[in-house]
């Protein structure tokens, strides 16, 4: 039996009862013969409460001090969790990100892990302890300041530690049963996925699936650390994310043609109207955007109207960045040379993800037929080798997701894929 | 202008308003040309809330994890305070005890500072920042674990940093105006003391005065760091504690004959009845007590009754240690050889403190006369060069303190000492 890293999110340790329940689960893994390293987030609403306090003393809390503040949250949950484990008769030690050797760059509030030197963690588990590590935090390499990793940072901490400790598996405990073929709040017949490849999971994460963040999956793929996403409440088998399918009992889990349908309504669309159709024009626009440190998603350039020599360029980006992008473009209007800007935040994106579409040319056609049958109008299209995404009206998203999910045989009561002769699920 | 260390207690930073008020006071000192290092405690009830959480997950929280938990409190207050200062347009950086170089032994929950290496603090203030340091915490020299200093630990942090940084003064901001000639809750006419020597302050602290703890004053005396105890609310001049009187305006503050009257009702008395009156007997009793790691205060041995060859030995100790002491003595009853134990927790101690009593032989007589006139019965007496203490019934303490305070001319409406021709206050 090797070492396992378990990560528990804030909803799993929201109160003393939650902490005691999680402690029992951790002790269970230890009793099964594993060395156990646990990564824990702040309790329930702690982080929000700290942010609220910060806003009361300062309208724009500063990076370094904000990180110092927020990291108090994990310090509380990890110490309590260690106490709860000791109360069950097992040895446990808690460690801050800094003590655990989580070394980051100096970008406060969204630092990136650049090295993990888990000497103290290794010593602790070798001495028979369960090691509890604060998620979401590290220490900057140059200044030795406390940093935080940004949203979903605890998952990344867990995967990075699992890689550095050469763990068997990184178990991500959450409040859902795993990764689903679609968001179960939108598609009632969505099914839990037993196994999914790193590549498909990366595409789902990039397309709006919230269970795992892109950065965390990317890290796991790079170091080939299997992730097991599961519920801290039910204890059932969840979703394995790995390079090769995992055996489940006697059954071999096979690669699905389609892994799932993701959707995202957090983006807006900006259309730059009346752009001269000449080389370098798009470059000027997107240099302006990137200089403002805004990440964009899809880009479409309309066919130029020959009569005017002008064209339109549309792109999507997080709604939260909309104001900043408009300002940056307006400021550089003369340099770019466009007529006007159109901003539309009533859009939604639907993505179909699956490695099978590489070898099943019918997938794209079936996807558009399903949308058409549901009466959904398509505004933009973007594809990768294993994903196809469309932008629609935000109001159409739920219906579109259900239509596509059903058309590809992903609904839980259908035995066979109906659109083309795939493996089905 | 040199460097000042300011310490703010939990009641001064109990909420966002308190933090903003304190931030203004800190910025004031910076504007006056000082380098400023601030030591801050956890906000208001934070520590109690964390202790409550700990008790919910474990009936006996463990030392190392308990320290990890409690230190989250200062992390929150110091980060918020730094943000509030930055919001006023001044640069501030917060540092944990570990980052500030507060090195301790490994005794969790009541660690002692063994070294202070404030390199990062020095660099920070030299760069023009206000440095905010977490009180009450450090890092253990051998294991690099987070430790806490126990009750009053933030004051000790402040004095230790002031010593290591060669500060002009260590300002202890609290919710009272300074050190008083008696507890103002008991003696309405108690007066604020303008200046008091380290020696007198040490005796007051040892005798029940709660404003400064003994350990903190001892540290300040060893490194000759003047302490200024004052209110974070009023901003008035408070009490200076130093080796030599401080000039105040045009007036030279003189050494008072009597500094104040302290009382303590937190102790209990144990009487060991029927002890053989032979050499080594007392040593056996107090070795038993010290092996149980119990600190005792006063000791009195009664005159032996010649007929029996037996005597009684009484001592006082914190009520919280009473059970442990009784158990230790009962366990070693055969080895010590006594008849029985009497436990009395209805006692109180009144102490008169002042360097003047060394050269004013009338002080002791006046003290006993005052108690006698007030009808207070004395059970035990203990003296040092500059202090005289008596144990009475707990019910008599308040009356006894008022009587003594008045008799020595310490009441605020009396112009002159009335008992003997002293300087008065």
PDB file of N, CA and C in Angstrom, chain B residues 194-280:
ATOM      1  N   UNK B 194       1.850  58.124  37.187  1.00  0.00           N
ATOM      2  CA  UNK B 194       2.557  58.719  36.051  1.00  0.00           C
ATOM      3  C   UNK B 194       3.822  57.937  35.697  1.00  0.00           C
ATOM      4  N   UNK B 195       4.546  57.566  36.756  1.00  0.00           N
ATOM      5  CA  UNK B 195       5.763  56.795  36.530  1.00  0.00           C
ATOM      6  C   UNK B 195       5.934  55.778  37.642  1.00  0.00           C
ATOM      7  N   UNK B 196       6.421  54.615  37.297  1.00  0.00           N
ATOM      8  CA  UNK B 196       6.708  53.588  38.304  1.00  0.00           C
ATOM      9  C   UNK B 196       7.977  52.862  37.890  1.00  0.00           C
ATOM     10  N   UNK B 197       8.777  52.485  38.870  1.00  0.00           N
ATOM     11  CA  UNK B 197      10.036  51.785  38.559  1.00  0.00           C
ATOM     12  C   UNK B 197       9.731  50.344  38.152  1.00  0.00           C
ATOM     13  N   UNK B 198      10.672  49.744  37.424  1.00  0.00           N
ATOM     14  CA  UNK B 198      10.531  48.332  37.065  1.00  0.00           C
ATOM     15  C   UNK B 198      10.279  47.480  38.308  1.00  0.00           C
ATOM     16  N   UNK B 199      11.036  47.767  39.370  1.00  0.00           N
ATOM     17  CA  UNK B 199      10.969  46.933  40.576  1.00  0.00           C
ATOM     18  C   UNK B 199       9.572  46.978  41.200  1.00  0.00           C
ATOM     19  N   UNK B 200       9.036  48.193  41.358  1.00  0.00           N
ATOM     20  CA  UNK B 200       7.702  48.297  41.938  1.00  0.00           C
ATOM     21  C   UNK B 200       6.659  47.649  41.023  1.00  0.00           C
ATOM     22  N   UNK B 201       6.823  47.833  39.714  1.00  0.00           N
ATOM     23  CA  UNK B 201       5.860  47.243  38.775  1.00  0.00           C
ATOM     24  C   UNK B 201       5.914  45.718  38.843  1.00  0.00           C
ATOM     25  N   UNK B 202       7.108  45.176  38.989  1.00  0.00           N
ATOM     26  CA  UNK B 202       7.242  43.723  39.110  1.00  0.00           C
ATOM     27  C   UNK B 202       6.484  43.216  40.333  1.00  0.00           C
ATOM     28  N   UNK B 203       6.607  43.956  41.438  1.00  0.00           N
ATOM     29  CA  UNK B 203       5.914  43.529  42.657  1.00  0.00           C
ATOM     30  C   UNK B 203       4.403  43.648  42.488  1.00  0.00           C
ATOM     31  N   UNK B 204       3.954  44.738  41.862  1.00  0.00           N
ATOM     32  CA  UNK B 204       2.508  44.887  41.627  1.00  0.00           C
ATOM     33  C   UNK B 204       1.988  43.739  40.760  1.00  0.00           C
ATOM     34  N   UNK B 205       2.751  43.435  39.690  1.00  0.00           N
ATOM     35  CA  UNK B 205       2.320  42.369  38.782  1.00  0.00           C
ATOM     36  C   UNK B 205       2.263  41.032  39.516  1.00  0.00           C
ATOM     37  N   UNK B 206       3.245  40.793  40.387  1.00  0.00           N
ATOM     38  CA  UNK B 206       3.278  39.532  41.136  1.00  0.00           C
ATOM     39  C   UNK B 206       2.171  39.481  42.176  1.00  0.00           C
ATOM     40  N   UNK B 207       1.593  40.651  42.493  1.00  0.00           N
ATOM     41  CA  UNK B 207       0.624  40.712  43.586  1.00  0.00           C
ATOM     42  C   UNK B 207      -0.816  40.817  43.105  1.00  0.00           C
ATOM     43  N   UNK B 208      -1.024  40.703  41.816  1.00  0.00           N
ATOM     44  CA  UNK B 208      -2.396  40.665  41.335  1.00  0.00           C
ATOM     45  C   UNK B 208      -2.776  41.770  40.369  1.00  0.00           C
ATOM     46  N   UNK B 209      -1.910  42.779  40.148  1.00  0.00           N
ATOM     47  CA  UNK B 209      -2.223  43.806  39.163  1.00  0.00           C
ATOM     48  C   UNK B 209      -2.205  43.187  37.774  1.00  0.00           C
ATOM     49  N   UNK B 210      -3.270  43.420  36.995  1.00  0.00           N
ATOM     50  CA  UNK B 210      -3.419  42.692  35.726  1.00  0.00           C
ATOM     51  C   UNK B 210      -2.925  43.474  34.506  1.00  0.00           C
ATOM     52  N   UNK B 211      -2.587  44.743  34.683  1.00  0.00           N
ATOM     53  CA  UNK B 211      -2.306  45.574  33.509  1.00  0.00           C
ATOM     54  C   UNK B 211      -1.089  45.058  32.729  1.00  0.00           C
ATOM     55  N   UNK B 212      -0.022  44.749  33.431  1.00  0.00           N
ATOM     56  CA  UNK B 212       1.161  44.175  32.792  1.00  0.00           C
ATOM     57  C   UNK B 212       1.505  42.867  33.493  1.00  0.00           C
ATOM     58  N   UNK B 213       1.938  41.892  32.727  1.00  0.00           N
ATOM     59  CA  UNK B 213       2.312  40.635  33.361  1.00  0.00           C
ATOM     60  C   UNK B 213       3.780  40.660  33.776  1.00  0.00           C
ATOM     61  N   UNK B 214       4.059  39.899  34.809  1.00  0.00           N
ATOM     62  CA  UNK B 214       5.382  39.849  35.414  1.00  0.00           C
ATOM     63  C   UNK B 214       6.476  39.562  34.377  1.00  0.00           C
ATOM     64  N   UNK B 215       6.222  38.593  33.527  1.00  0.00           N
ATOM     65  CA  UNK B 215       7.242  38.166  32.568  1.00  0.00           C
ATOM     66  C   UNK B 215       7.657  39.308  31.628  1.00  0.00           C
ATOM     67  N   UNK B 216       6.648  40.062  31.214  1.00  0.00           N
ATOM     68  CA  UNK B 216       6.879  41.179  30.297  1.00  0.00           C
ATOM     69  C   UNK B 216       7.713  42.278  30.971  1.00  0.00           C
ATOM     70  N   UNK B 217       7.378  42.615  32.224  1.00  0.00           N
ATOM     71  CA  UNK B 217       8.126  43.651  32.948  1.00  0.00           C
ATOM     72  C   UNK B 217       9.566  43.188  33.211  1.00  0.00           C
ATOM     73  N   UNK B 218       9.693  41.924  33.573  1.00  0.00           N
ATOM     74  CA  UNK B 218      11.024  41.357  33.827  1.00  0.00           C
ATOM     75  C   UNK B 218      11.902  41.496  32.580  1.00  0.00           C
ATOM     76  N   UNK B 219      11.321  41.196  31.418  1.00  0.00           N
ATOM     77  CA  UNK B 219      12.039  41.293  30.145  1.00  0.00           C
ATOM     78  C   UNK B 219      12.460  42.738  29.888  1.00  0.00           C
ATOM     79  N   UNK B 220      11.531  43.669  30.135  1.00  0.00           N
ATOM     80  CA  UNK B 220      11.822  45.088  29.908  1.00  0.00           C
ATOM     81  C   UNK B 220      12.926  45.572  30.841  1.00  0.00           C
ATOM     82  N   UNK B 221      12.894  45.117  32.093  1.00  0.00           N
ATOM     83  CA  UNK B 221      13.933  45.530  33.034  1.00  0.00           C
ATOM     84  C   UNK B 221      15.295  44.992  32.609  1.00  0.00           C
ATOM     85  N   UNK B 222      15.323  43.735  32.184  1.00  0.00           N
ATOM     86  CA  UNK B 222      16.598  43.124  31.824  1.00  0.00           C
ATOM     87  C   UNK B 222      17.272  43.905  30.688  1.00  0.00           C
ATOM     88  N   UNK B 223      16.468  44.358  29.724  1.00  0.00           N
ATOM     89  CA  UNK B 223      17.042  45.076  28.572  1.00  0.00           C
ATOM     90  C   UNK B 223      16.865  46.584  28.686  1.00  0.00           C
ATOM     91  N   UNK B 224      16.359  47.035  29.846  1.00  0.00           N
ATOM     92  CA  UNK B 224      16.162  48.458  30.107  1.00  0.00           C
ATOM     93  C   UNK B 224      15.370  49.165  29.001  1.00  0.00           C
ATOM     94  N   UNK B 225      14.219  48.588  28.655  1.00  0.00           N
ATOM     95  CA  UNK B 225      13.318  49.179  27.655  1.00  0.00           C
ATOM     96  C   UNK B 225      12.173  49.871  28.395  1.00  0.00           C
ATOM     97  N   UNK B 226      12.050  51.198  28.294  1.00  0.00           N
ATOM     98  CA  UNK B 226      10.923  51.868  28.943  1.00  0.00           C
ATOM     99  C   UNK B 226       9.599  51.397  28.337  1.00  0.00           C
ATOM    100  N   UNK B 227       8.626  51.142  29.210  1.00  0.00           N
ATOM    101  CA  UNK B 227       7.277  50.772  28.762  1.00  0.00           C
ATOM    102  C   UNK B 227       6.350  51.950  29.045  1.00  0.00           C
ATOM    103  N   UNK B 228       5.509  52.270  28.074  1.00  0.00           N
ATOM    104  CA  UNK B 228       4.496  53.296  28.290  1.00  0.00           C
ATOM    105  C   UNK B 228       3.124  52.635  28.125  1.00  0.00           C
ATOM    106  N   UNK B 229       2.428  52.426  29.243  1.00  0.00           N
ATOM    107  CA  UNK B 229       1.099  51.812  29.216  1.00  0.00           C
ATOM    108  C   UNK B 229       0.062  52.905  29.060  1.00  0.00           C
ATOM    109  N   UNK B 230      -0.763  52.832  28.025  1.00  0.00           N
ATOM    110  CA  UNK B 230      -1.718  53.905  27.800  1.00  0.00           C
ATOM    111  C   UNK B 230      -2.960  53.411  27.064  1.00  0.00           C
ATOM    112  N   UNK B 231      -3.965  54.256  26.988  1.00  0.00           N
ATOM    113  CA  UNK B 231      -5.234  53.864  26.383  1.00  0.00           C
ATOM    114  C   UNK B 231      -5.224  54.069  24.871  1.00  0.00           C
ATOM    115  N   UNK B 232      -5.698  53.068  24.132  1.00  0.00           N
ATOM    116  CA  UNK B 232      -5.802  53.229  22.680  1.00  0.00           C
ATOM    117  C   UNK B 232      -7.038  54.044  22.325  1.00  0.00           C
ATOM    118  N   UNK B 233      -7.894  54.295  23.323  1.00  0.00           N
ATOM    119  CA  UNK B 233      -9.121  55.047  23.054  1.00  0.00           C
ATOM    120  C   UNK B 233      -8.900  56.545  23.294  1.00  0.00           C
ATOM    121  N   UNK B 234      -8.305  56.899  24.459  1.00  0.00           N
ATOM    122  CA  UNK B 234      -8.172  58.314  24.808  1.00  0.00           C
ATOM    123  C   UNK B 234      -6.937  58.967  24.191  1.00  0.00           C
ATOM    124  N   UNK B 235      -5.865  58.200  24.017  1.00  0.00           N
ATOM    125  CA  UNK B 235      -4.630  58.797  23.519  1.00  0.00           C
ATOM    126  C   UNK B 235      -3.901  59.639  24.550  1.00  0.00           C
ATOM    127  N   UNK B 236      -4.385  59.670  25.794  1.00  0.00           N
ATOM    128  CA  UNK B 236      -3.718  60.449  26.850  1.00  0.00           C
ATOM    129  C   UNK B 236      -2.409  59.796  27.274  1.00  0.00           C
ATOM    130  N   UNK B 237      -1.551  60.595  27.909  1.00  0.00           N
ATOM    131  CA  UNK B 237      -0.351  60.052  28.515  1.00  0.00           C
ATOM    132  C   UNK B 237      -0.784  59.050  29.567  1.00  0.00           C
ATOM    133  N   UNK B 238      -0.107  57.904  29.603  1.00  0.00           N
ATOM    134  CA  UNK B 238      -0.480  56.870  30.552  1.00  0.00           C
ATOM    135  C   UNK B 238       0.553  56.734  31.657  1.00  0.00           C
ATOM    136  N   UNK B 239       0.980  55.508  31.893  1.00  0.00           N
ATOM    137  CA  UNK B 239       1.970  55.234  32.937  1.00  0.00           C
ATOM    138  C   UNK B 239       3.287  54.806  32.293  1.00  0.00           C
ATOM    139  N   UNK B 240       4.372  55.469  32.678  1.00  0.00           N
ATOM    140  CA  UNK B 240       5.695  55.049  32.228  1.00  0.00           C
ATOM    141  C   UNK B 240       6.277  54.071  33.240  1.00  0.00           C
ATOM    142  N   UNK B 241       6.830  52.995  32.724  1.00  0.00           N
ATOM    143  CA  UNK B 241       7.529  52.029  33.572  1.00  0.00           C
ATOM    144  C   UNK B 241       8.967  51.992  33.084  1.00  0.00           C
ATOM    145  N   UNK B 242       9.913  52.402  33.948  1.00  0.00           N
ATOM    146  CA  UNK B 242      11.303  52.464  33.501  1.00  0.00           C
ATOM    147  C   UNK B 242      12.226  52.484  34.707  1.00  0.00           C
ATOM    148  N   UNK B 243      13.522  52.485  34.437  1.00  0.00           N
ATOM    149  CA  UNK B 243      14.478  52.443  35.558  1.00  0.00           C
ATOM    150  C   UNK B 243      14.582  53.804  36.231  1.00  0.00           C
ATOM    151  N   UNK B 244      14.512  54.879  35.456  1.00  0.00           N
ATOM    152  CA  UNK B 244      14.616  56.233  36.012  1.00  0.00           C
ATOM    153  C   UNK B 244      13.347  57.011  35.681  1.00  0.00           C
ATOM    154  N   UNK B 245      12.942  57.949  36.558  1.00  0.00           N
ATOM    155  CA  UNK B 245      11.745  58.747  36.274  1.00  0.00           C
ATOM    156  C   UNK B 245      11.865  59.486  34.942  1.00  0.00           C
ATOM    157  N   UNK B 246      10.748  59.610  34.241  1.00  0.00           N
ATOM    158  CA  UNK B 246      10.685  60.290  32.954  1.00  0.00           C
ATOM    159  C   UNK B 246      10.237  61.732  33.197  1.00  0.00           C
ATOM    160  N   UNK B 247      10.850  62.678  32.527  1.00  0.00           N
ATOM    161  CA  UNK B 247      10.395  64.072  32.622  1.00  0.00           C
ATOM    162  C   UNK B 247       9.010  64.178  31.981  1.00  0.00           C
ATOM    163  N   UNK B 248       8.140  64.935  32.607  1.00  0.00           N
ATOM    164  CA  UNK B 248       6.821  65.154  32.016  1.00  0.00           C
ATOM    165  C   UNK B 248       6.588  66.651  31.916  1.00  0.00           C
ATOM    166  N   UNK B 249       6.649  67.178  30.698  1.00  0.00           N
ATOM    167  CA  UNK B 249       6.546  68.626  30.527  1.00  0.00           C
ATOM    168  C   UNK B 249       7.697  69.277  31.303  1.00  0.00           C
ATOM    169  N   UNK B 250       7.383  70.267  32.140  1.00  0.00           N
ATOM    170  CA  UNK B 250       8.418  70.932  32.934  1.00  0.00           C
ATOM    171  C   UNK B 250       8.647  70.214  34.261  1.00  0.00           C
ATOM    172  N   UNK B 251       7.721  69.322  34.581  1.00  0.00           N
ATOM    173  CA  UNK B 251       7.785  68.706  35.899  1.00  0.00           C
ATOM    174  C   UNK B 251       8.614  67.443  35.906  1.00  0.00           C
ATOM    175  N   UNK B 252       9.403  67.305  36.941  1.00  0.00           N
ATOM    176  CA  UNK B 252      10.120  66.059  37.143  1.00  0.00           C
ATOM    177  C   UNK B 252       9.232  65.165  37.997  1.00  0.00           C
ATOM    178  N   UNK B 253       8.967  63.973  37.496  1.00  0.00           N
ATOM    179  CA  UNK B 253       8.165  63.037  38.268  1.00  0.00           C
ATOM    180  C   UNK B 253       9.060  62.428  39.333  1.00  0.00           C
ATOM    181  N   UNK B 254       8.623  62.461  40.570  1.00  0.00           N
ATOM    182  CA  UNK B 254       9.457  61.918  41.646  1.00  0.00           C
ATOM    183  C   UNK B 254       9.039  60.512  42.027  1.00  0.00           C
ATOM    184  N   UNK B 255       9.955  59.853  42.610  1.00  0.00           N
ATOM    185  CA  UNK B 255       9.696  58.510  43.115  1.00  0.00           C
ATOM    186  C   UNK B 255       8.693  58.595  44.258  1.00  0.00           C
ATOM    187  N   UNK B 256       7.587  57.863  44.139  1.00  0.00           N
ATOM    188  CA  UNK B 256       6.620  57.827  45.234  1.00  0.00           C
ATOM    189  C   UNK B 256       7.100  56.853  46.297  1.00  0.00           C
ATOM    190  N   UNK B 257       6.734  57.125  47.530  1.00  0.00           N
ATOM    191  CA  UNK B 257       7.092  56.188  48.602  1.00  0.00           C
ATOM    192  C   UNK B 257       6.323  54.892  48.422  1.00  0.00           C
ATOM    193  N   UNK B 258       5.021  55.062  48.135  1.00  0.00           N
ATOM    194  CA  UNK B 258       4.166  53.902  47.904  1.00  0.00           C
ATOM    195  C   UNK B 258       3.628  53.992  46.479  1.00  0.00           C
ATOM    196  N   UNK B 259       3.811  52.925  45.706  1.00  0.00           N
ATOM    197  CA  UNK B 259       3.302  52.952  44.327  1.00  0.00           C
ATOM    198  C   UNK B 259       1.839  52.573  44.252  1.00  0.00           C
ATOM    199  N   UNK B 260       1.440  51.582  45.034  1.00  0.00           N
ATOM    200  CA  UNK B 260       0.047  51.193  44.927  1.00  0.00           C
ATOM    201  C   UNK B 260      -0.307  50.010  45.803  1.00  0.00           C
ATOM    202  N   UNK B 261      -1.589  49.686  45.759  1.00  0.00           N
ATOM    203  CA  UNK B 261      -2.129  48.564  46.521  1.00  0.00           C
ATOM    204  C   UNK B 261      -2.698  47.554  45.522  1.00  0.00           C
ATOM    205  N   UNK B 262      -2.195  46.342  45.571  1.00  0.00           N
ATOM    206  CA  UNK B 262      -2.711  45.322  44.662  1.00  0.00           C
ATOM    207  C   UNK B 262      -3.472  44.269  45.453  1.00  0.00           C
ATOM    208  N   UNK B 263      -4.395  43.593  44.774  1.00  0.00           N
ATOM    209  CA  UNK B 263      -5.069  42.485  45.462  1.00  0.00           C
ATOM    210  C   UNK B 263      -5.270  41.330  44.498  1.00  0.00           C
ATOM    211  N   UNK B 264      -5.522  40.179  45.070  1.00  0.00           N
ATOM    212  CA  UNK B 264      -5.598  38.964  44.269  1.00  0.00           C
ATOM    213  C   UNK B 264      -6.529  37.985  44.980  1.00  0.00           C
ATOM    214  N   UNK B 265      -7.588  37.590  44.275  1.00  0.00           N
ATOM    215  CA  UNK B 265      -8.487  36.609  44.895  1.00  0.00           C
ATOM    216  C   UNK B 265      -8.491  35.312  44.091  1.00  0.00           C
ATOM    217  N   UNK B 266      -7.411  35.101  43.349  1.00  0.00           N
ATOM    218  CA  UNK B 266      -7.360  33.905  42.510  1.00  0.00           C
ATOM    219  C   UNK B 266      -6.620  32.757  43.191  1.00  0.00           C
ATOM    220  N   UNK B 267      -6.209  32.978  44.447  1.00  0.00           N
ATOM    221  CA  UNK B 267      -5.424  31.938  45.110  1.00  0.00           C
ATOM    222  C   UNK B 267      -6.220  31.178  46.166  1.00  0.00           C
ATOM    223  N   UNK B 268      -5.720  30.020  46.502  1.00  0.00           N
ATOM    224  CA  UNK B 268      -6.293  29.213  47.575  1.00  0.00           C
ATOM    225  C   UNK B 268      -5.183  28.901  48.579  1.00  0.00           C
ATOM    226  N   UNK B 269      -5.572  28.445  49.749  1.00  0.00           N
ATOM    227  CA  UNK B 269      -4.588  28.114  50.787  1.00  0.00           C
ATOM    228  C   UNK B 269      -4.711  26.637  51.128  1.00  0.00           C
ATOM    229  N   UNK B 270      -3.578  25.968  51.167  1.00  0.00           N
ATOM    230  CA  UNK B 270      -3.568  24.573  51.613  1.00  0.00           C
ATOM    231  C   UNK B 270      -2.796  24.510  52.925  1.00  0.00           C
ATOM    232  N   UNK B 271      -3.357  23.867  53.922  1.00  0.00           N
ATOM    233  CA  UNK B 271      -2.641  23.678  55.183  1.00  0.00           C
ATOM    234  C   UNK B 271      -2.380  22.185  55.365  1.00  0.00           C
ATOM    235  N   UNK B 272      -1.100  21.876  55.562  1.00  0.00           N
ATOM    236  CA  UNK B 272      -0.713  20.490  55.837  1.00  0.00           C
ATOM    237  C   UNK B 272      -0.655  20.368  57.359  1.00  0.00           C
ATOM    238  N   UNK B 273      -1.581  19.604  57.916  1.00  0.00           N
ATOM    239  CA  UNK B 273      -1.764  19.549  59.372  1.00  0.00           C
ATOM    240  C   UNK B 273      -1.009  18.359  59.962  1.00  0.00           C
ATOM    241  N   UNK B 274      -0.314  18.612  61.088  1.00  0.00           N
ATOM    242  CA  UNK B 274       0.320  17.518  61.835  1.00  0.00           C
ATOM    243  C   UNK B 274       1.561  16.973  61.169  1.00  0.00           C
ATOM    244  N   UNK B 275       2.459  17.895  60.828  1.00  0.00           N
ATOM    245  CA  UNK B 275       3.711  17.487  60.187  1.00  0.00           C
ATOM    246  C   UNK B 275       4.782  17.339  61.290  1.00  0.00           C
ATOM    247  N   UNK B 276       5.540  16.247  61.320  1.00  0.00           N
ATOM    248  CA  UNK B 276       6.620  16.105  62.318  1.00  0.00           C
ATOM    249  C   UNK B 276       7.579  17.286  62.203  1.00  0.00           C
ATOM    250  N   UNK B 277       7.907  17.918  63.318  1.00  0.00           N
ATOM    251  CA  UNK B 277       8.754  19.114  63.312  1.00  0.00           C
ATOM    252  C   UNK B 277      10.222  18.711  63.309  1.00  0.00           C
ATOM    253  N   UNK B 278      10.697  18.230  62.163  1.00  0.00           N
ATOM    254  CA  UNK B 278      12.100  17.811  62.082  1.00  0.00           C
ATOM    255  C   UNK B 278      12.693  18.278  60.747  1.00  0.00           C
ATOM    256  N   UNK B 279      14.030  18.375  60.710  1.00  0.00           N
ATOM    257  CA  UNK B 279      14.669  18.910  59.500  1.00  0.00           C
ATOM    258  C   UNK B 279      14.281  18.095  58.249  1.00  0.00           C
ATOM    259  N   UNK B 280      14.121  18.806  57.137  1.00  0.00           N
ATOM    260  CA  UNK B 280      13.856  18.128  55.870  1.00  0.00           C
ATOM    261  C   UNK B 280      12.387  17.903  55.578  1.00  0.00           C
TER     262      UNK B 280
END
